[in-house]
Every structure is written in C-alpha cells, then in structure tokens.
Amino acid sequence: MYIAHGSGGLRVARLPDSVTGDTKLDLLGKFALGGGSSANYVAVAGDLIFVAGGRGGLSIVRREQQQPQTTWAQGISPVLECVSVNKDGTFTAHFGYSNGNGHPVQIPVGDQNYFAGSLKDRGQPTVYDMGRTAYYPNAKFRVRFNANERLVWNLTGRTSTAFPGSARCK
C-alpha cells in the first residue's frame, strides 16, 4: 500500500500476514518528493502513482513491476479456504496460497502446479505474489466439483485437498 506521509514523502508498506489490534505495518520503502514538496494524498491507477503535494503540485510516478522469478522456490503452499454447497448439489472449493519467499514466483501448470486426475488445469494461478492470499469470500480462485470427486491441488510438492466433507464456508 502507498501512504502519503506529509514532508516525509511517500511510504510503501504492507499489512503483515497476521493482524491483531496493535499490528503495525511492515515498512517496505520510502520515496522523497523533489522540491521540498509534501505528500498529502496518494492514488494508484495501473502502474502510475499520483501524489498530491502540499504546495498544489502533483507528482506522477511510474511504479516498477517486479518480474516474477521463473524458477519455483520452497515456501509456497496451496491452501483450501473452504467448500460451499451449490443449489444444484455440486460443490465449490475456494483456494488460496501462501508464498513465503521474498519475491513473486512463476510456476506454470505442469509437474509442479497441477490438479490430480485428468484435468490438470483448473484455473489455478501461475504467478504467486509474496505473502498470503485473501481469505474466503475473496479467495484467489475457485473450482466447482461433484459429490463423488476429490480435488487435490499439487503445488511444489505440497497438496491441498477438497472433498464434499471439507470445512464449509461461513
């Protein structure tokens, strides 16, 4: 997230994976504005950051996109958030992941990223950003399945399994 920090310029921070009442942001970096300007408001659109300054100025900064590494790394785990029951008797599994590496990782669908069975690609991601994905109802992706199926997502040697008896979404 980007934070306007007055005369301190622009701060870049993120929420830690575990949030409590007294959680502090993890500061990732600072960006000083030129000409002694202060940052009073910040907005992001695509790869552009707009910073409104205290002297009526506007700074526009292009943010660099961190390219994912193309080799997989340890520390990436698939996560089944929950399973919901559909009106037609089928089920929907809501999946996310946790990437403990300090960088995004790219893992194409293949022998390190697949669902067991005949359908290897069920819409799972191929780029894994740092940290933990959002929880249900904002899970990273979902897969519809029948009552007689077990979904087993294999990701870098770790698995997450969904079946009709899995924890229900609340």
PDB file of C-alpha atoms in Angstrom:
ATOM      1  CA  MET A   1       0.000   0.000   0.000  1.00  0.00           C
ATOM      2  CA  TYR A   2       1.074   3.575  -0.589  1.00  0.00           C
ATOM      3  CA  ILE A   3       0.810   6.139   2.193  1.00  0.00           C
ATOM      4  CA  ALA A   4       1.078   9.931   1.869  1.00  0.00           C
ATOM      5  CA  HIS A   5       3.395  10.948   4.717  1.00  0.00           C
ATOM      6  CA  GLY A   6       3.478  14.753   4.597  1.00  0.00           C
ATOM      7  CA  SER A   7       7.014  16.143   4.444  1.00  0.00           C
ATOM      8  CA  GLY A   8       8.269  12.546   4.728  1.00  0.00           C
ATOM      9  CA  GLY A   9       7.135  11.903   1.152  1.00  0.00           C
ATOM     10  CA  LEU A  10       5.588   8.638   0.121  1.00  0.00           C
ATOM     11  CA  ARG A  11       5.794   5.430   2.156  1.00  0.00           C
ATOM     12  CA  VAL A  12       5.333   1.920   0.777  1.00  0.00           C
ATOM     13  CA  ALA A  13       4.083  -0.636   3.300  1.00  0.00           C
ATOM     14  CA  ARG A  14       2.105  -3.834   3.657  1.00  0.00           C
ATOM     15  CA  LEU A  15      -0.017  -5.453   6.331  1.00  0.00           C
ATOM     16  CA  PRO A  16       1.651  -8.431   7.967  1.00  0.00           C
ATOM     17  CA  ASP A  17       0.119 -11.878   7.401  1.00  0.00           C
ATOM     18  CA  SER A  18      -1.231 -11.945  10.956  1.00  0.00           C
ATOM     19  CA  VAL A  19      -3.246  -8.908  12.059  1.00  0.00           C
ATOM     20  CA  THR A  20      -4.172  -8.080  15.671  1.00  0.00           C
ATOM     21  CA  GLY A  21      -5.448  -4.947  17.406  1.00  0.00           C
ATOM     22  CA  ASP A  22      -1.963  -3.442  17.763  1.00  0.00           C
ATOM     23  CA  THR A  23      -0.480  -4.635  14.468  1.00  0.00           C
ATOM     24  CA  LYS A  24       1.918  -2.260  12.757  1.00  0.00           C
ATOM     25  CA  LEU A  25       2.517  -2.019   9.031  1.00  0.00           C
ATOM     26  CA  ASP A  26       5.686  -3.509   7.576  1.00  0.00           C
ATOM     27  CA  LEU A  27       7.540  -0.563   6.000  1.00  0.00           C
ATOM     28  CA  LEU A  28       8.955  -1.630   2.637  1.00  0.00           C
ATOM     29  CA  GLY A  29      10.389   1.661   1.445  1.00  0.00           C
ATOM     30  CA  LYS A  30      10.278   5.461   1.200  1.00  0.00           C
ATOM     31  CA  PHE A  31      10.144   7.850  -1.714  1.00  0.00           C
ATOM     32  CA  ALA A  32      11.072  11.519  -1.251  1.00  0.00           C
ATOM     33  CA  LEU A  33       9.378  14.049  -3.493  1.00  0.00           C
ATOM     34  CA  GLY A  34      11.566  16.640  -5.174  1.00  0.00           C
ATOM     35  CA  GLY A  35      11.499  20.361  -4.454  1.00  0.00           C
ATOM     36  CA  GLY A  36      10.614  20.020  -0.792  1.00  0.00           C
ATOM     37  CA  SER A  37       7.037  19.000  -1.609  1.00  0.00           C
ATOM     38  CA  SER A  38       4.976  17.144   0.922  1.00  0.00           C
ATOM     39  CA  ALA A  39       2.694  14.219   0.127  1.00  0.00           C
ATOM     40  CA  ASN A  40      -0.884  14.890   1.208  1.00  0.00           C
ATOM     41  CA  TYR A  41      -2.834  12.438  -0.948  1.00  0.00           C
ATOM     42  CA  VAL A  42      -1.938   9.350  -2.965  1.00  0.00           C
ATOM     43  CA  ALA A  43      -3.884   7.324  -5.543  1.00  0.00           C
ATOM     44  CA  VAL A  44      -2.850   4.404  -7.734  1.00  0.00           C
ATOM     45  CA  ALA A  45      -4.090   3.572 -11.235  1.00  0.00           C
ATOM     46  CA  GLY A  46      -2.375   0.690 -13.005  1.00  0.00           C
ATOM     47  CA  ASP A  47       1.368   1.265 -12.778  1.00  0.00           C
ATOM     48  CA  LEU A  48       1.022   5.015 -12.082  1.00  0.00           C
ATOM     49  CA  ILE A  49       1.110   6.588  -8.623  1.00  0.00           C
ATOM     50  CA  PHE A  50      -0.398  10.077  -8.275  1.00  0.00           C
ATOM     51  CA  VAL A  51       0.814  12.115  -5.305  1.00  0.00           C
ATOM     52  CA  ALA A  52      -0.851  15.452  -4.499  1.00  0.00           C
ATOM     53  CA  GLY A  53       1.619  17.796  -2.866  1.00  0.00           C
ATOM     54  CA  GLY A  54       1.096  20.395  -0.167  1.00  0.00           C
ATOM     55  CA  ARG A  55       2.008  23.275  -2.497  1.00  0.00           C
ATOM     56  CA  GLY A  56      -0.695  22.408  -5.011  1.00  0.00           C
ATOM     57  CA  GLY A  57       1.584  20.267  -7.143  1.00  0.00           C
ATOM     58  CA  LEU A  58       1.015  16.806  -8.493  1.00  0.00           C
ATOM     59  CA  SER A  59       3.756  14.212  -8.835  1.00  0.00           C
ATOM     60  CA  ILE A  60       3.183  11.230 -11.106  1.00  0.00           C
ATOM     61  CA  VAL A  61       5.463   8.280 -10.503  1.00  0.00           C
ATOM     62  CA  ARG A  62       5.584   5.092 -12.569  1.00  0.00           C
ATOM     63  CA  ARG A  63       5.925   2.094 -10.328  1.00  0.00           C
ATOM     64  CA  GLU A  64       8.284  -0.639 -11.415  1.00  0.00           C
ATOM     65  CA  GLN A  65       6.671  -4.019 -11.761  1.00  0.00           C
ATOM     66  CA  GLN A  66       8.681  -6.701 -10.047  1.00  0.00           C
ATOM     67  CA  GLN A  67       9.017  -9.515 -12.538  1.00  0.00           C
ATOM     68  CA  PRO A  68       8.268 -12.933 -11.095  1.00  0.00           C
ATOM     69  CA  GLN A  69      11.141 -15.344 -10.971  1.00  0.00           C
ATOM     70  CA  THR A  70      10.648 -18.169 -13.410  1.00  0.00           C
ATOM     71  CA  THR A  71      12.012 -20.887 -11.178  1.00  0.00           C
ATOM     72  CA  TRP A  72       9.889 -22.210  -8.355  1.00  0.00           C
ATOM     73  CA  ALA A  73      11.043 -21.895  -4.801  1.00  0.00           C
ATOM     74  CA  GLN A  74      10.429 -23.506  -1.449  1.00  0.00           C
ATOM     75  CA  GLY A  75       7.873 -21.953   0.834  1.00  0.00           C
ATOM     76  CA  ILE A  76       4.832 -21.926  -1.471  1.00  0.00           C
ATOM     77  CA  SER A  77       1.837 -23.845  -0.162  1.00  0.00           C
ATOM     78  CA  PRO A  78      -1.645 -24.388  -1.595  1.00  0.00           C
ATOM     79  CA  VAL A  79      -4.482 -23.565   0.814  1.00  0.00           C
ATOM     80  CA  LEU A  80      -8.085 -24.763   0.778  1.00  0.00           C
ATOM     81  CA  GLU A  81     -10.077 -21.940   2.368  1.00  0.00           C
ATOM     82  CA  CYS A  82     -13.430 -23.751   2.457  1.00  0.00           C
ATOM     83  CA  VAL A  83     -16.077 -25.569   0.410  1.00  0.00           C
ATOM     84  CA  SER A  84     -19.547 -24.210  -0.384  1.00  0.00           C
ATOM     85  CA  VAL A  85     -22.606 -26.228  -1.405  1.00  0.00           C
ATOM     86  CA  ASN A  86     -24.325 -25.115  -4.618  1.00  0.00           C
ATOM     87  CA  LYS A  87     -28.107 -25.212  -5.153  1.00  0.00           C
ATOM     88  CA  ASP A  88     -27.742 -27.955  -7.785  1.00  0.00           C
ATOM     89  CA  GLY A  89     -25.981 -30.307  -5.342  1.00  0.00           C
ATOM     90  CA  THR A  90     -22.460 -29.656  -6.630  1.00  0.00           C
ATOM     91  CA  PHE A  91     -19.729 -28.059  -4.527  1.00  0.00           C
ATOM     92  CA  THR A  92     -17.302 -25.166  -4.945  1.00  0.00           C
ATOM     93  CA  ALA A  93     -13.814 -25.280  -3.435  1.00  0.00           C
ATOM     94  CA  HIS A  94     -12.249 -21.893  -2.637  1.00  0.00           C
ATOM     95  CA  PHE A  95      -8.447 -21.975  -2.829  1.00  0.00           C
ATOM     96  CA  GLY A  96      -5.607 -19.612  -1.996  1.00  0.00           C
ATOM     97  CA  TYR A  97      -1.900 -19.957  -1.319  1.00  0.00           C
ATOM     98  CA  SER A  98       0.948 -18.781   0.867  1.00  0.00           C
ATOM     99  CA  ASN A  99       4.254 -17.657  -0.678  1.00  0.00           C
ATOM    100  CA  GLY A 100       6.935 -17.336   1.996  1.00  0.00           C
ATOM    101  CA  ASN A 101       9.587 -16.221  -0.490  1.00  0.00           C
ATOM    102  CA  GLY A 102      10.613 -12.576  -0.620  1.00  0.00           C
ATOM    103  CA  HIS A 103       9.568 -12.285  -4.253  1.00  0.00           C
ATOM    104  CA  PRO A 104       6.826 -13.360  -6.660  1.00  0.00           C
ATOM    105  CA  VAL A 105       7.339 -16.777  -8.229  1.00  0.00           C
ATOM    106  CA  GLN A 106       6.082 -18.070 -11.570  1.00  0.00           C
ATOM    107  CA  ILE A 107       5.044 -21.738 -11.696  1.00  0.00           C
ATOM    108  CA  PRO A 108       3.328 -22.764 -14.926  1.00  0.00           C
ATOM    109  CA  VAL A 109       0.730 -25.519 -14.931  1.00  0.00           C
ATOM    110  CA  GLY A 110       2.786 -28.701 -15.158  1.00  0.00           C
ATOM    111  CA  ASP A 111       4.617 -31.115 -12.878  1.00  0.00           C
ATOM    112  CA  GLN A 112       4.966 -28.516 -10.060  1.00  0.00           C
ATOM    113  CA  ASN A 113       1.453 -26.986 -10.339  1.00  0.00           C
ATOM    114  CA  TYR A 114      -1.456 -29.277 -11.205  1.00  0.00           C
ATOM    115  CA  PHE A 115      -4.674 -30.894 -10.054  1.00  0.00           C
ATOM    116  CA  ALA A 116      -4.643 -34.684  -9.772  1.00  0.00           C
ATOM    117  CA  GLY A 117      -6.718 -36.510 -12.357  1.00  0.00           C
ATOM    118  CA  SER A 118      -7.415 -35.836 -15.997  1.00  0.00           C
ATOM    119  CA  LEU A 119      -7.964 -32.049 -15.675  1.00  0.00           C
ATOM    120  CA  LYS A 120      -4.554 -30.708 -14.597  1.00  0.00           C
ATOM    121  CA  ASP A 121      -5.523 -27.057 -15.155  1.00  0.00           C
ATOM    122  CA  ARG A 122      -8.487 -25.950 -13.051  1.00  0.00           C
ATOM    123  CA  GLY A 123      -7.792 -22.227 -13.256  1.00  0.00           C
ATOM    124  CA  GLN A 124      -5.093 -22.175 -10.583  1.00  0.00           C
ATOM    125  CA  PRO A 125      -2.665 -19.237 -10.686  1.00  0.00           C
ATOM    126  CA  THR A 126       0.704 -19.424 -12.405  1.00  0.00           C
ATOM    127  CA  VAL A 127       2.195 -16.315 -10.746  1.00  0.00           C
ATOM    128  CA  TYR A 128       2.402 -16.384  -6.947  1.00  0.00           C
ATOM    129  CA  ASP A 129       2.793 -12.994  -5.298  1.00  0.00           C
ATOM    130  CA  MET A 130       4.525 -12.668  -1.937  1.00  0.00           C
ATOM    131  CA  GLY A 131       2.563 -13.417   1.216  1.00  0.00           C
ATOM    132  CA  ARG A 132      -0.819 -14.959   1.863  1.00  0.00           C
ATOM    133  CA  THR A 133      -3.797 -14.575  -0.460  1.00  0.00           C
ATOM    134  CA  ALA A 134      -7.106 -13.184   0.767  1.00  0.00           C
ATOM    135  CA  TYR A 135      -9.440 -15.430   2.715  1.00  0.00           C
ATOM    136  CA  TYR A 136     -12.941 -16.512   1.655  1.00  0.00           C
ATOM    137  CA  PRO A 137     -15.035 -14.893   0.163  1.00  0.00           C
ATOM    138  CA  ASN A 138     -12.112 -13.244  -1.662  1.00  0.00           C
ATOM    139  CA  ALA A 139     -10.095 -16.411  -2.177  1.00  0.00           C
ATOM    140  CA  LYS A 140      -7.726 -16.437  -5.162  1.00  0.00           C
ATOM    141  CA  PHE A 141      -9.731 -18.911  -7.268  1.00  0.00           C
ATOM    142  CA  ARG A 142     -12.496 -21.467  -7.022  1.00  0.00           C
ATOM    143  CA  VAL A 143     -13.224 -24.846  -8.577  1.00  0.00           C
ATOM    144  CA  ARG A 144     -16.645 -26.431  -8.972  1.00  0.00           C
ATOM    145  CA  PHE A 145     -16.824 -30.205  -8.388  1.00  0.00           C
ATOM    146  CA  ASN A 146     -19.280 -33.081  -7.956  1.00  0.00           C
ATOM    147  CA  ALA A 147     -20.163 -35.038  -4.821  1.00  0.00           C
ATOM    148  CA  ASN A 148     -18.124 -38.058  -5.952  1.00  0.00           C
ATOM    149  CA  GLU A 149     -14.916 -36.046  -6.605  1.00  0.00           C
ATOM    150  CA  ARG A 150     -11.868 -35.170  -4.529  1.00  0.00           C
ATOM    151  CA  LEU A 151      -9.869 -32.177  -5.726  1.00  0.00           C
ATOM    152  CA  VAL A 152      -6.155 -32.479  -4.981  1.00  0.00           C
ATOM    153  CA  TRP A 153      -4.080 -29.411  -5.890  1.00  0.00           C
ATOM    154  CA  ASN A 154      -0.357 -30.216  -6.078  1.00  0.00           C
ATOM    155  CA  LEU A 155       1.899 -27.174  -5.804  1.00  0.00           C
ATOM    156  CA  THR A 156       5.686 -27.516  -5.463  1.00  0.00           C
ATOM    157  CA  GLY A 157       5.313 -30.922  -3.840  1.00  0.00           C
ATOM    158  CA  ARG A 158       2.660 -29.816  -1.337  1.00  0.00           C
ATOM    159  CA  THR A 159      -1.023 -30.655  -1.632  1.00  0.00           C
ATOM    160  CA  SER A 160      -4.376 -29.250  -0.589  1.00  0.00           C
ATOM    161  CA  THR A 161      -7.467 -31.440  -0.892  1.00  0.00           C
ATOM    162  CA  ALA A 162     -11.144 -30.513  -1.197  1.00  0.00           C
ATOM    163  CA  PHE A 163     -13.980 -33.020  -0.918  1.00  0.00           C
ATOM    164  CA  PRO A 164     -17.680 -32.781  -0.014  1.00  0.00           C
ATOM    165  CA  GLY A 165     -16.887 -33.191   3.710  1.00  0.00           C
ATOM    166  CA  SER A 166     -14.312 -30.344   3.813  1.00  0.00           C
ATOM    167  CA  ALA A 167     -14.854 -27.347   6.100  1.00  0.00           C
ATOM    168  CA  ARG A 168     -17.837 -25.280   4.950  1.00  0.00           C
ATOM    169  CA  CYS A 169     -17.593 -21.625   4.012  1.00  0.00           C
ATOM    170  CA  LYS A 170     -19.195 -19.302   6.559  1.00  0.00           C
TER     171      LYS A 170
END
